[in-house]
Short mmCIF file of C-alpha atoms in Angstrom, two decimals:
data_model
loop_
_atom_site.label_atom_id
_atom_site.label_comp_id
_atom_site.label_asym_id
_atom_site.label_seq_id
_atom_site.Cartn_x
_atom_site.Cartn_y
_atom_site.Cartn_z
CA UNK H 8 -19.66 14.25 26.79
CA UNK H 9 -19.12 12.59 23.42
CA UNK H 10 -22.07 12.89 21.05
CA UNK H 11 -23.50 9.71 19.50
CA UNK H 12 -26.10 9.12 16.77
CA UNK H 13 -27.71 5.73 16.13
CA UNK H 14 -28.77 4.70 12.64
CA UNK H 15 -30.98 1.59 12.23
CA UNK H 16 -34.10 0.88 10.18
CA UNK H 17 -35.66 -1.09 13.09
CA UNK H 18 -37.24 1.32 15.65
CA UNK H 19 -37.30 -1.39 18.35
CA UNK H 20 -33.56 -1.94 17.98
CA UNK H 21 -32.88 1.81 18.01
CA UNK H 22 -34.83 2.14 21.25
CA UNK H 23 -33.16 -0.98 22.67
CA UNK H 24 -29.70 0.45 21.99
CA UNK H 25 -30.69 3.67 23.76
CA UNK H 26 -31.59 1.77 26.91
CA UNK H 27 -29.20 -1.19 26.87
CA UNK H 28 -26.47 0.64 28.84
CA UNK H 29 -26.11 3.84 30.82
CA UNK H 30 -24.41 5.85 28.07
CA UNK H 31 -23.71 8.86 30.26
CA UNK H 32 -21.70 6.71 32.68
CA UNK H 33 -19.09 6.18 29.94
CA UNK H 34 -19.16 9.79 28.81
CA UNK H 35 -21.56 9.54 25.85
CA UNK H 36 -24.77 11.48 25.10
CA UNK H 37 -27.16 10.20 22.40
CA UNK H 38 -28.12 13.25 20.33
CA UNK H 39 -30.29 11.51 17.72
CA UNK H 40 -31.42 8.27 16.14
CA UNK H 41 -32.39 7.79 12.48
CA UNK H 42 -34.12 5.18 10.32
CA UNK H 43 -31.57 5.10 7.44
CA UNK H 44 -28.39 6.67 6.15
CA UNK H 45 -30.16 9.37 4.12
CA UNK H 46 -32.19 10.48 7.13
CA UNK H 47 -29.06 10.57 9.29
CA UNK H 48 -27.03 12.46 6.68
CA UNK H 49 -29.60 15.26 6.66
CA UNK H 50 -29.03 15.93 10.37
CA UNK H 51 -25.41 14.95 11.05
CA UNK H 52 -23.91 18.28 9.81
CA UNK H 53 -25.95 20.15 12.44
CA UNK H 54 -25.54 17.62 15.24
CA UNK H 55 -21.80 17.14 14.67
CA UNK H 56 -21.61 13.76 16.45
CA UNK H 57 -18.30 12.28 17.59
CA UNK H 58 -19.51 8.70 17.00
CA UNK H 59 -21.95 7.16 14.51
CA UNK H 60 -23.33 3.69 15.35
CA UNK H 61 -24.94 2.43 12.17
CA UNK H 62 -26.52 -0.74 10.86
CA UNK H 63 -25.15 -1.88 7.51
CA UNK H 64 -28.28 -3.31 5.86
CA UNK H 65 -30.89 -0.51 5.56
CA UNK H 66 -33.25 0.69 2.82
CA UNK H 67 -32.69 3.93 0.81
CA UNK H 68 -29.10 4.39 2.06
CA UNK H 69 -27.15 1.65 3.84
CA UNK H 70 -24.39 2.08 6.40
CA UNK H 71 -21.57 1.65 3.89
CA UNK H 72 -22.89 4.41 1.64
CA UNK H 73 -23.46 6.65 4.68
CA UNK H 74 -19.82 6.20 5.71
CA UNK H 75 -18.62 7.02 2.21
CA UNK H 76 -20.65 10.24 2.26
CA UNK H 77 -19.31 11.18 5.71
CA UNK H 78 -15.75 10.61 4.50
CA UNK H 79 -16.45 12.78 1.45
CA UNK H 80 -17.74 15.54 3.75
CA UNK H 81 -14.55 15.14 5.83
CA UNK H 82 -16.54 14.54 8.98
CA UNK H 83 -14.26 13.20 11.71
CA UNK H 84 -16.95 11.10 13.40
CA UNK H 85 -15.86 7.63 14.49
CA UNK H 86 -18.11 5.09 12.68
CA UNK H 87 -19.07 1.76 14.23
CA UNK H 88 -20.77 -0.85 12.01
CA UNK H 89 -23.31 -3.36 13.31
CA UNK H 90 -24.95 -6.16 11.38
CA UNK H 91 -26.70 -9.49 11.79
CA UNK H 92 -24.53 -10.99 9.11
CA UNK H 93 -20.94 -11.99 9.79
CA UNK H 94 -19.80 -11.58 6.23
CA UNK H 95 -16.31 -11.01 4.84
CA UNK H 96 -17.47 -8.37 2.38
CA UNK H 97 -18.84 -6.23 5.19
CA UNK H 98 -15.63 -6.54 7.16
CA UNK H 99 -13.58 -5.64 4.08
CA UNK H 100 -15.78 -2.60 3.45
CA UNK H 101 -15.26 -1.53 7.05
CA UNK H 102 -11.47 -1.68 6.69
CA UNK H 103 -11.51 0.14 3.33
CA UNK H 104 -13.60 2.98 4.76
CA UNK H 105 -11.50 3.35 7.88
CA UNK H 106 -14.09 1.81 10.21
CA UNK H 107 -12.24 0.13 13.07
CA UNK H 108 -15.15 -1.34 15.05
CA UNK H 109 -17.69 -3.95 13.89
CA UNK H 110 -20.41 -5.27 16.23
CA UNK H 111 -22.58 -8.32 15.53
CA UNK H 112 -26.29 -8.39 16.30
CA UNK H 113 -27.85 -9.19 18.67
CA UNK H 114 -25.82 -6.56 20.51
CA UNK H 115 -24.76 -7.43 24.05
CA UNK H 116 -24.28 -4.98 26.90
CA UNK H 117 -20.68 -6.02 27.52
CA UNK H 118 -19.82 -5.54 23.84
CA UNK H 119 -21.17 -2.00 23.91
CA UNK H 120 -19.38 -1.08 27.13
CA UNK H 121 -16.07 -2.45 25.92
CA UNK H 122 -16.28 -1.04 22.39
CA UNK H 123 -17.52 2.43 23.26
CA UNK H 124 -15.35 2.75 26.36
CA UNK H 125 -12.32 2.19 24.12
CA UNK H 126 -13.64 4.66 21.52
CA UNK H 127 -14.16 7.39 24.13
CA UNK H 128 -10.62 6.87 25.42
CA UNK H 129 -9.25 6.98 21.87
CA UNK H 130 -11.18 10.19 21.10
CA UNK H 131 -9.85 11.78 24.27
CA UNK H 132 -6.28 10.90 23.29
CA UNK H 133 -6.84 12.26 19.78
CA UNK H 134 -8.31 15.47 21.16
CA UNK H 135 -5.42 15.86 23.58
CA UNK H 136 -2.97 15.30 20.71
CA UNK H 137 -4.79 17.96 18.62
CA UNK H 138 -4.69 20.42 21.52
CA UNK H 139 -0.98 19.81 22.05
CA UNK H 140 -0.30 20.13 18.33
CA UNK H 141 -2.29 23.39 18.14
CA UNK H 142 -0.44 24.71 21.17
CA UNK H 143 2.91 23.78 19.64
CA UNK H 144 1.93 25.45 16.34
CA UNK H 145 0.89 28.58 18.23
CA UNK H 146 4.19 28.61 20.11
CA UNK H 147 6.06 28.15 16.83
CA UNK H 148 4.06 30.97 15.26
CA UNK H 149 4.78 33.27 18.21
CA UNK H 150 8.44 32.32 18.13
CA UNK H 151 8.72 32.40 14.32
CA UNK H 152 10.57 35.77 14.11
CA UNK H 153 13.15 34.62 16.67
CA UNK H 154 13.43 31.19 15.00
CA UNK H 155 13.98 32.82 11.61
CA UNK H 156 16.67 35.11 12.99
CA UNK H 157 18.47 32.27 14.76
CA UNK H 158 18.23 29.95 11.76
CA UNK H 159 19.50 32.53 9.29
CA UNK H 160 22.34 33.42 11.63
CA UNK H 161 23.41 29.75 11.47
CA UNK H 162 22.93 29.67 7.70
CA UNK H 163 25.05 32.79 7.20
CA UNK H 164 27.96 31.50 9.24
CA UNK H 165 27.74 27.71 8.97
CA UNK H 166 25.90 27.07 5.71
CA UNK H 167 22.88 24.87 5.06
CA UNK H 168 22.48 21.54 6.86
CA UNK H 169 20.28 18.63 5.71
CA UNK H 170 17.44 19.82 7.96
CA UNK H 171 17.71 23.50 6.94
CA UNK H 172 14.73 23.56 4.57
CA UNK H 173 12.49 21.74 7.06
CA UNK H 174 13.51 24.20 9.81
CA UNK H 175 12.82 27.07 7.41
CA UNK H 176 9.27 25.83 6.92
CA UNK H 177 8.78 25.60 10.70
CA UNK H 178 9.94 29.20 10.96
CA UNK H 179 7.39 30.26 8.34
CA UNK H 180 9.80 30.56 5.39
CA UNK H 181 8.93 28.43 2.37
CA UNK H 182 11.33 29.12 -0.51
CA UNK H 183 9.76 28.27 -3.85
CA UNK H 184 11.58 26.11 -6.38
CA UNK H 185 14.04 28.38 -8.14
CA UNK H 186 14.23 30.91 -5.27
CA UNK H 187 17.10 33.37 -5.21
CA UNK H 188 19.03 34.75 -2.25
CA UNK H 189 20.73 38.02 -1.41
CA UNK H 190 22.41 39.40 1.73
CA UNK H 191 23.01 42.97 2.86
CA UNK H 192 25.35 44.11 5.66
CA UNK H 193 24.03 47.22 7.41
CA UNK H 194 26.33 49.30 9.61
CA UNK H 195 25.26 52.41 11.48
CA UNK H 196 27.48 55.35 10.64
CA UNK H 197 29.42 57.34 13.23
CA UNK H 198 31.80 56.29 15.97
CA UNK H 199 29.74 57.18 19.03
CA UNK H 200 28.14 54.26 20.84
CA UNK H 201 24.40 54.49 21.32
CA UNK H 202 22.92 53.85 24.74
CA UNK H 203 21.10 50.63 25.53
CA UNK H 204 17.65 52.13 24.86
CA UNK H 205 18.70 53.65 21.52
CA UNK H 206 20.23 50.33 20.47
CA UNK H 207 16.99 48.49 21.24
CA UNK H 208 14.98 51.09 19.29
CA UNK H 209 17.20 50.85 16.21
CA UNK H 210 17.21 47.05 16.41
CA UNK H 211 13.42 47.07 16.48
CA UNK H 212 13.37 49.51 13.54
CA UNK H 213 15.54 47.28 11.35
CA UNK H 214 13.63 44.10 12.24
CA UNK H 215 10.19 45.71 11.84
CA UNK H 216 11.22 47.00 8.41
CA UNK H 217 12.29 43.49 7.41
CA UNK H 218 8.97 42.06 8.60
CA UNK H 219 7.00 44.75 6.75
CA UNK H 220 9.03 44.09 3.58
CA UNK H 221 7.90 40.46 3.48
CA UNK H 222 5.50 39.72 0.63
CA UNK H 223 4.19 36.64 -1.13
CA UNK H 224 7.24 36.83 -3.39
CA UNK H 225 9.91 37.75 -0.85
CA UNK H 226 10.90 36.99 2.74
CA UNK H 227 13.26 39.42 4.47
CA UNK H 228 15.02 38.57 7.73
CA UNK H 229 17.17 40.94 9.81
CA UNK H 230 19.86 39.51 12.09
CA UNK H 231 21.46 41.70 14.75
CA UNK H 232 25.23 41.10 14.69
CA UNK H 233 26.32 43.85 17.06
CA UNK H 234 24.61 46.94 18.46
CA UNK H 235 25.68 48.81 15.31
CA UNK H 236 25.65 46.18 12.58
CA UNK H 237 23.04 43.89 11.02
CA UNK H 238 22.79 41.29 8.31
CA UNK H 239 19.64 41.38 6.20
CA UNK H 240 18.86 38.23 4.19
CA UNK H 241 16.31 38.28 1.39
CA UNK H 242 14.69 35.12 -0.01
CA UNK H 243 13.24 36.02 -3.41
CA UNK H 244 10.73 33.56 -4.84
CA UNK H 245 11.35 34.17 -8.49
CA UNK H 246 11.99 31.70 -11.30
CA UNK H 247 14.18 34.35 -12.96
CA UNK H 248 16.99 36.10 -11.13
CA UNK H 249 15.69 39.46 -9.86
CA UNK H 250 17.47 42.55 -11.15
CA UNK H 251 20.16 44.21 -9.08
CA UNK H 252 18.07 47.41 -9.19
CA UNK H 253 15.17 45.65 -7.43
CA UNK H 254 17.49 44.38 -4.68
CA UNK H 255 19.21 47.73 -4.25
CA UNK H 256 15.80 49.39 -4.06
CA UNK H 257 14.93 47.21 -1.05
CA UNK H 258 18.01 48.43 0.84
CA UNK H 259 17.45 52.05 -0.22
CA UNK H 260 14.03 51.85 1.42
CA UNK H 261 15.62 50.45 4.60
CA UNK H 262 18.18 53.24 4.61
CA UNK H 263 15.43 55.86 4.13
CA UNK H 264 13.31 54.25 6.87
CA UNK H 265 16.16 54.56 9.39
CA UNK H 266 17.03 58.09 8.30
CA UNK H 267 13.52 59.59 8.20
CA UNK H 268 11.91 57.81 11.15
CA UNK H 269 14.90 57.52 13.49
CA UNK H 270 17.47 60.06 12.23
CA UNK H 271 20.00 57.22 11.89
CA UNK H 272 22.52 57.12 9.04
CA UNK H 273 23.52 53.69 7.77
CA UNK H 274 25.87 52.31 5.13
CA UNK H 275 24.99 49.07 3.39
CA UNK H 276 26.99 46.49 1.46
CA UNK H 277 25.00 44.23 -0.88
CA UNK H 278 26.00 40.78 -2.13
CA UNK H 279 25.44 39.37 -5.58
CA UNK H 280 22.37 37.17 -6.07
CA UNK H 281 22.67 33.45 -5.31
CA UNK H 282 20.56 30.53 -6.44
CA UNK H 283 21.01 28.11 -3.53
CA UNK H 284 20.43 28.26 0.21
CA UNK H 285 23.94 26.89 0.77
CA UNK H 286 25.42 30.01 -0.84
CA UNK H 287 24.42 32.27 2.07
CA UNK H 288 27.88 32.21 3.75
CA UNK H 289 29.48 33.35 0.47
CA UNK H 290 26.82 36.03 -0.01
CA UNK H 291 27.36 37.27 3.54
CA UNK H 292 31.12 37.40 2.93
CA UNK H 293 30.48 39.45 -0.23
CA UNK H 294 28.23 41.92 1.59
CA UNK H 295 30.80 42.22 4.41
CA UNK H 296 33.52 42.80 1.82
CA UNK H 297 31.46 45.53 0.16
CA UNK H 298 30.73 47.40 3.41
CA UNK H 299 34.42 47.28 4.42
CA UNK H 300 35.70 48.42 1.04
CA UNK H 301 37.19 51.82 0.29
CA UNK H 302 35.14 52.08 -2.90
CA UNK H 303 33.09 54.97 -1.46
CA UNK H 304 34.19 57.16 1.41
CA UNK H 305 32.01 58.97 3.91
CA UNK H 306 28.72 57.73 5.32
CA UNK H 307 25.27 56.75 4.15
CA UNK H 308 26.45 54.80 1.10
CA UNK H 309 25.08 51.65 -0.53
CA UNK H 310 27.80 49.52 -2.16
CA UNK H 311 26.96 46.45 -4.30
CA UNK H 312 29.68 43.82 -4.13
CA UNK H 313 30.11 43.70 -7.90
CA UNK H 314 31.62 47.20 -7.76
CA UNK H 315 34.43 46.16 -5.42
CA UNK H 316 34.96 42.57 -6.51
CA UNK H 317 38.60 41.69 -7.01
CA UNK H 318 40.09 38.23 -7.15
CA UNK H 319 43.11 39.43 -5.17
CA UNK H 320 40.84 40.06 -2.22
CA UNK H 321 40.35 36.31 -1.71
CA UNK H 322 43.14 36.45 0.88
CA UNK H 323 40.93 38.75 2.98
CA UNK H 324 38.22 36.11 3.54
CA UNK H 325 37.93 34.91 7.14
CA UNK H 326 37.79 31.08 7.59
CA UNK H 327 34.81 31.31 9.92
CA UNK H 328 34.55 27.60 10.73
CA UNK H 329 38.13 27.51 12.06
CA UNK H 330 37.66 30.79 13.93
CA UNK H 331 34.42 29.59 15.54
CA UNK H 332 36.09 26.40 16.80
CA UNK H 333 38.95 28.46 18.19
CA UNK H 334 36.60 30.90 19.97
CA UNK H 335 34.58 28.03 21.44
CA UNK H 336 37.74 26.58 22.99
CA UNK H 337 38.89 30.05 24.09
CA UNK H 338 35.90 30.40 26.40
CA UNK H 339 37.34 27.58 28.52
CA UNK H 340 40.87 28.94 28.80
CA UNK H 341 42.84 31.97 29.96
CA UNK H 342 41.86 35.11 28.00
CA UNK H 343 45.42 36.22 27.24
CA UNK H 344 46.44 32.73 26.09
CA UNK H 345 43.29 32.47 23.96
CA UNK H 346 43.95 35.86 22.37
CA UNK H 347 47.52 34.78 21.64
CA UNK H 348 46.31 31.58 19.88
CA UNK H 349 43.81 33.56 17.78
CA UNK H 350 46.47 36.13 16.90
CA UNK H 351 48.95 33.43 15.83
CA UNK H 352 46.39 31.56 13.72
CA UNK H 353 44.48 34.44 12.13
CA UNK H 354 46.77 37.49 12.18
CA UNK H 355 50.47 36.61 12.42
CA UNK H 356 50.06 33.70 9.97
CA UNK H 357 49.13 36.22 7.23
CA UNK H 358 51.73 38.45 5.56
CA UNK H 359 50.72 42.07 6.13
CA UNK H 360 46.99 41.59 6.87
CA UNK H 361 44.98 44.48 5.49
CA UNK H 362 42.87 46.84 7.56
CA UNK H 363 39.85 45.32 5.84
CA UNK H 364 40.92 41.83 6.94
CA UNK H 365 41.33 42.95 10.57
CA UNK H 366 37.88 44.54 10.49
CA UNK H 367 36.47 41.30 9.06
CA UNK H 368 38.16 39.34 11.83
CA UNK H 369 36.62 41.65 14.43
CA UNK H 370 33.10 41.23 13.05
CA UNK H 371 33.53 37.47 12.57
CA UNK H 372 34.73 37.02 16.15
CA UNK H 373 31.73 38.95 17.48
CA UNK H 374 29.39 36.86 15.30
CA UNK H 375 31.02 33.65 16.56
CA UNK H 376 30.40 34.68 20.18
CA UNK H 377 26.83 35.67 19.28
CA UNK H 378 26.22 32.12 18.03
CA UNK H 379 27.59 30.65 21.27
CA UNK H 380 25.38 33.01 23.27
CA UNK H 381 22.33 31.84 21.30
CA UNK H 382 23.24 28.19 21.94
CA UNK H 383 23.31 28.98 25.67
CA UNK H 384 20.09 31.05 25.57
CA UNK H 385 22.09 34.19 26.39
CA UNK H 386 22.56 37.53 24.73
CA UNK H 387 25.32 40.13 24.77
CA UNK H 388 24.80 42.41 27.75
CA UNK H 389 24.88 46.23 27.17
CA UNK H 390 28.42 46.58 28.50
CA UNK H 391 29.65 44.20 25.78
CA UNK H 392 28.58 46.68 23.11
CA UNK H 393 31.35 49.01 24.32
CA UNK H 394 33.87 46.58 22.84
CA UNK H 395 32.69 46.81 19.27
CA UNK H 396 35.80 48.83 18.32
CA UNK H 397 39.44 47.84 18.65
CA UNK H 398 41.05 49.06 21.84
CA UNK H 399 44.40 50.18 20.40
CA UNK H 400 46.69 50.33 17.41
CA UNK H 401 48.59 47.42 15.87
CA UNK H 402 48.86 43.82 17.02
CA UNK H 403 48.90 44.64 20.78
CA UNK H 404 45.65 46.55 20.43
CA UNK H 405 44.03 43.69 18.53
CA UNK H 406 45.19 41.12 21.09
CA UNK H 407 43.99 43.29 23.98
CA UNK H 408 40.60 43.70 22.34
CA UNK H 409 40.25 39.93 21.69
CA UNK H 410 41.11 39.16 25.33
CA UNK H 411 38.55 41.74 26.52
CA UNK H 412 35.75 40.33 24.36
CA UNK H 413 36.49 36.78 25.52
CA UNK H 414 36.57 37.90 29.15
CA UNK H 415 33.16 39.60 28.87
CA UNK H 416 31.71 36.61 27.02
CA UNK H 417 32.96 34.21 29.71
CA UNK H 418 31.51 36.40 32.47
CA UNK H 419 28.12 36.47 30.76
CA UNK H 420 28.03 32.80 29.82
CA UNK H 421 29.45 31.47 33.10
CA UNK H 422 28.35 33.90 35.84
CA UNK H 423 28.75 31.35 38.65
CA UNK H 424 31.54 31.90 41.14
CA UNK H 425 32.74 28.35 40.63
CA UNK H 426 36.15 28.07 39.02
CA UNK H 427 35.82 27.61 35.23
CA UNK H 428 38.12 24.56 35.28
CA UNK H 429 35.89 22.96 37.92
CA UNK H 430 32.99 23.29 35.49
CA UNK H 431 35.03 21.64 32.76
CA UNK H 432 35.92 18.76 35.10
CA UNK H 433 32.24 18.44 36.07
CA UNK H 434 31.31 18.22 32.38
CA UNK H 435 33.97 15.57 31.74
CA UNK H 436 33.00 13.40 34.72
CA UNK H 437 29.29 13.67 33.90
CA UNK H 438 29.89 12.63 30.28
CA UNK H 439 32.18 9.72 31.20
CA UNK H 440 29.84 8.45 33.93
CA UNK H 441 26.96 8.43 31.45
CA UNK H 442 28.88 6.85 28.57
CA UNK H 443 31.65 4.73 30.15
CA UNK H 444 30.05 1.52 28.83
CA UNK H 445 30.60 2.73 25.25
CA UNK H 446 33.90 2.40 23.30
CA UNK H 447 35.01 5.93 24.23
CA UNK H 448 38.16 7.65 23.06
CA UNK H 449 39.73 10.87 24.36
CA UNK H 450 38.66 12.52 21.11
CA UNK H 451 35.01 11.53 21.74
CA UNK H 452 35.11 13.10 25.20
CA UNK H 453 36.94 16.22 24.02
CA UNK H 454 34.45 16.77 21.18
CA UNK H 455 31.57 16.60 23.66
CA UNK H 456 32.93 19.52 25.69
CA UNK H 457 34.44 21.49 22.77
CA UNK H 458 38.10 21.24 23.77
CA UNK H 459 41.16 19.65 22.23
CA UNK H 460 42.10 16.28 23.79
CA UNK H 461 45.42 17.61 25.13
CA UNK H 462 43.92 20.76 26.63
CA UNK H 463 41.08 18.78 28.19
CA UNK H 464 43.48 16.22 29.66
CA UNK H 465 45.75 18.91 31.12
CA UNK H 466 42.84 20.63 32.89
CA UNK H 467 41.50 17.34 34.24
CA UNK H 468 44.88 16.16 35.48
CA UNK H 469 45.59 19.48 37.17
CA UNK H 470 42.30 19.29 39.08
CA UNK H 471 41.93 15.55 39.68
CA UNK H 472 45.53 14.35 39.83
CA UNK H 473 44.89 11.73 37.14
CA UNK H 474 44.30 11.65 33.40
CA UNK H 475 40.87 11.40 31.82
CA UNK H 476 41.77 7.95 30.53
CA UNK H 477 42.75 6.75 34.03
CA UNK H 478 39.46 8.09 35.37
CA UNK H 479 37.55 6.23 32.64
CA UNK H 480 39.35 2.96 33.47
CA UNK H 481 38.73 3.34 37.21
CA UNK H 482 35.06 3.97 36.57
CA UNK H 483 34.82 0.87 34.36
CA UNK H 484 36.66 -1.36 36.86
CA UNK H 485 34.48 -0.22 39.78
CA UNK H 486 31.38 -0.92 37.70
CA UNK H 487 32.79 -4.36 36.75
CA UNK H 488 33.46 -5.20 40.42
CA UNK H 489 29.85 -4.45 41.31
CA UNK H 490 28.63 -6.69 38.51
CA UNK H 491 31.05 -9.55 39.28
CA UNK H 492 29.70 -9.84 42.84
CA UNK H 493 26.59 -11.36 41.26
CA UNK H 494 27.25 -15.16 41.30
CA UNK H 495 25.38 -15.58 38.01
CA UNK H 496 27.42 -12.95 36.12
CA UNK H 497 29.51 -13.97 33.11
CA UNK H 498 32.94 -12.39 32.77
CA UNK H 499 32.71 -11.86 29.00
CA UNK H 500 29.31 -10.17 29.40
CA UNK H 501 30.58 -7.94 32.22
CA UNK H 502 33.48 -6.92 30.00
CA UNK H 503 31.07 -5.84 27.27
CA UNK H 504 28.76 -4.05 29.72
CA UNK H 505 31.59 -1.82 30.98
CA UNK H 506 32.97 -0.88 27.56
CA UNK H 507 35.46 -3.64 26.66
CA UNK H 508 34.85 -5.54 23.43
CA UNK H 509 37.82 -7.84 24.13
CA UNK H 510 37.62 -10.12 27.21
CA UNK H 511 41.40 -10.66 27.36
CA UNK H 512 42.09 -6.93 27.40
CA UNK H 513 39.48 -6.48 30.13
CA UNK H 514 41.12 -9.17 32.25
CA UNK H 515 44.54 -7.54 31.88
CA UNK H 516 43.28 -4.09 32.86
CA UNK H 517 41.23 -5.52 35.73
CA UNK H 518 44.25 -7.31 37.21
CA UNK H 519 46.43 -4.22 36.83
CA UNK H 520 44.00 -2.10 38.82
CA UNK H 521 42.81 -4.65 41.42
CA UNK H 522 45.70 -7.11 41.73
CA UNK H 523 43.40 -10.01 40.88
CA UNK H 524 41.88 -11.48 37.73
CA UNK H 525 38.11 -11.19 37.32
CA UNK H 526 37.80 -14.93 38.10
CA UNK H 527 39.80 -14.55 41.32
CA UNK H 528 37.80 -11.52 42.37
CA UNK H 529 34.54 -13.33 41.62
CA UNK H 530 35.67 -16.34 43.68
CA UNK H 531 36.66 -14.19 46.68
CA UNK H 532 33.32 -12.40 46.54
CA UNK H 533 31.44 -15.72 46.58
CA UNK H 534 33.42 -16.94 49.62
CA UNK H 535 32.65 -13.77 51.53
#
């Protein structure tokens, strides 16, 4: 039931309004009636009505003043004005104060039923919207740690998009103006692979430390890269750049936390301090460079990037965007061929790639697959963790390892028994059937399924016996034939509806595929 209070200085009219309609039949309960605005205002906070039906002209406090006071108190009650005077000033006051309903006296039964029925429905919709919003906010709050991890993974490897700051706020991260950023790469020491349970425990330890390290002046997010490596991003809300000592101290505490509580030794590389969100990929590259450097040997070390910075190392940076595109295409092709393409583009193309570069390529490839797993709501399965190290020496070992990682990723992402090329063909046909009426190009279609146009066309032709372009044309012509059967159809409109901006071109293609012009086909259809 919606609660209603009536405010009118005439007791007969108040009583008449109570009895004019069956209020309960439209979902309203009258919880009080009052002789003026001041009298009503004394009781409204306790009654908490949903609707206030008030006269405008009253002694002591009129309806307009009452509404102003309710607005000042931020009461969400829906106010309905009533008055014997149809006056522009009253109507203007109603609009200014946010009052949407205005009833003239004498009040009629039908007016009340119509007005308050609509108000009840509106209040129900508003309440439903509030419930849905609260539920969404609760879901966002529950999912905030996962959202933060996923968002910062994208920021580290792809950089900041236009919506990045808005998505940060949704994930509970609100960088202040002048915020600074720092990234640490954490790698567990030792060569032995932990079991699945131990990996989960350590992952929880790193992420719980990051959550506990969050303060009003800093947000810390841990991103699991592999079962033995993590990226830790720190957002520091400080107008002045924080000192390196303060940043290093944060990672010393993480290292101590892992060592004391879990008997785990970790080495950490720390980036310099950046001033923009878009610098995160560079900061991550610096931290990765520091952890892979030979500056300190052994285990359990913390290495700031500034100690190992060298302009000659620029050649060792991995072009992640190009690698990610290559990996995405590799998941739809033969593993050995995919490994060969990656080797040609990222290993053989470089003169004498350093051990540090190969290690960076390994980590970057794993991170690329992690991003694709997240996009597909998947996660690396335990057996994939066994491939965190290269499987052999030299180029053959690297290629074998790349092929193995791609094979495991494909198995996890596409567990169905259906042939992988069949899935690609299904994706192509579904996209073309949905969008054939648009001015499509092979590049448009290829982009939609993350393949190169030539590779996509080869797969499609091998499975379907025709090119993607031929399939698109056949689909358009069949659609045109169905439309031309309609005696009222116009050829130029049909051409546009099936994806041809030029009528002459449409007519040429139509005749090539059917042996008749659209006009001839239309005539034959009408005779039949």
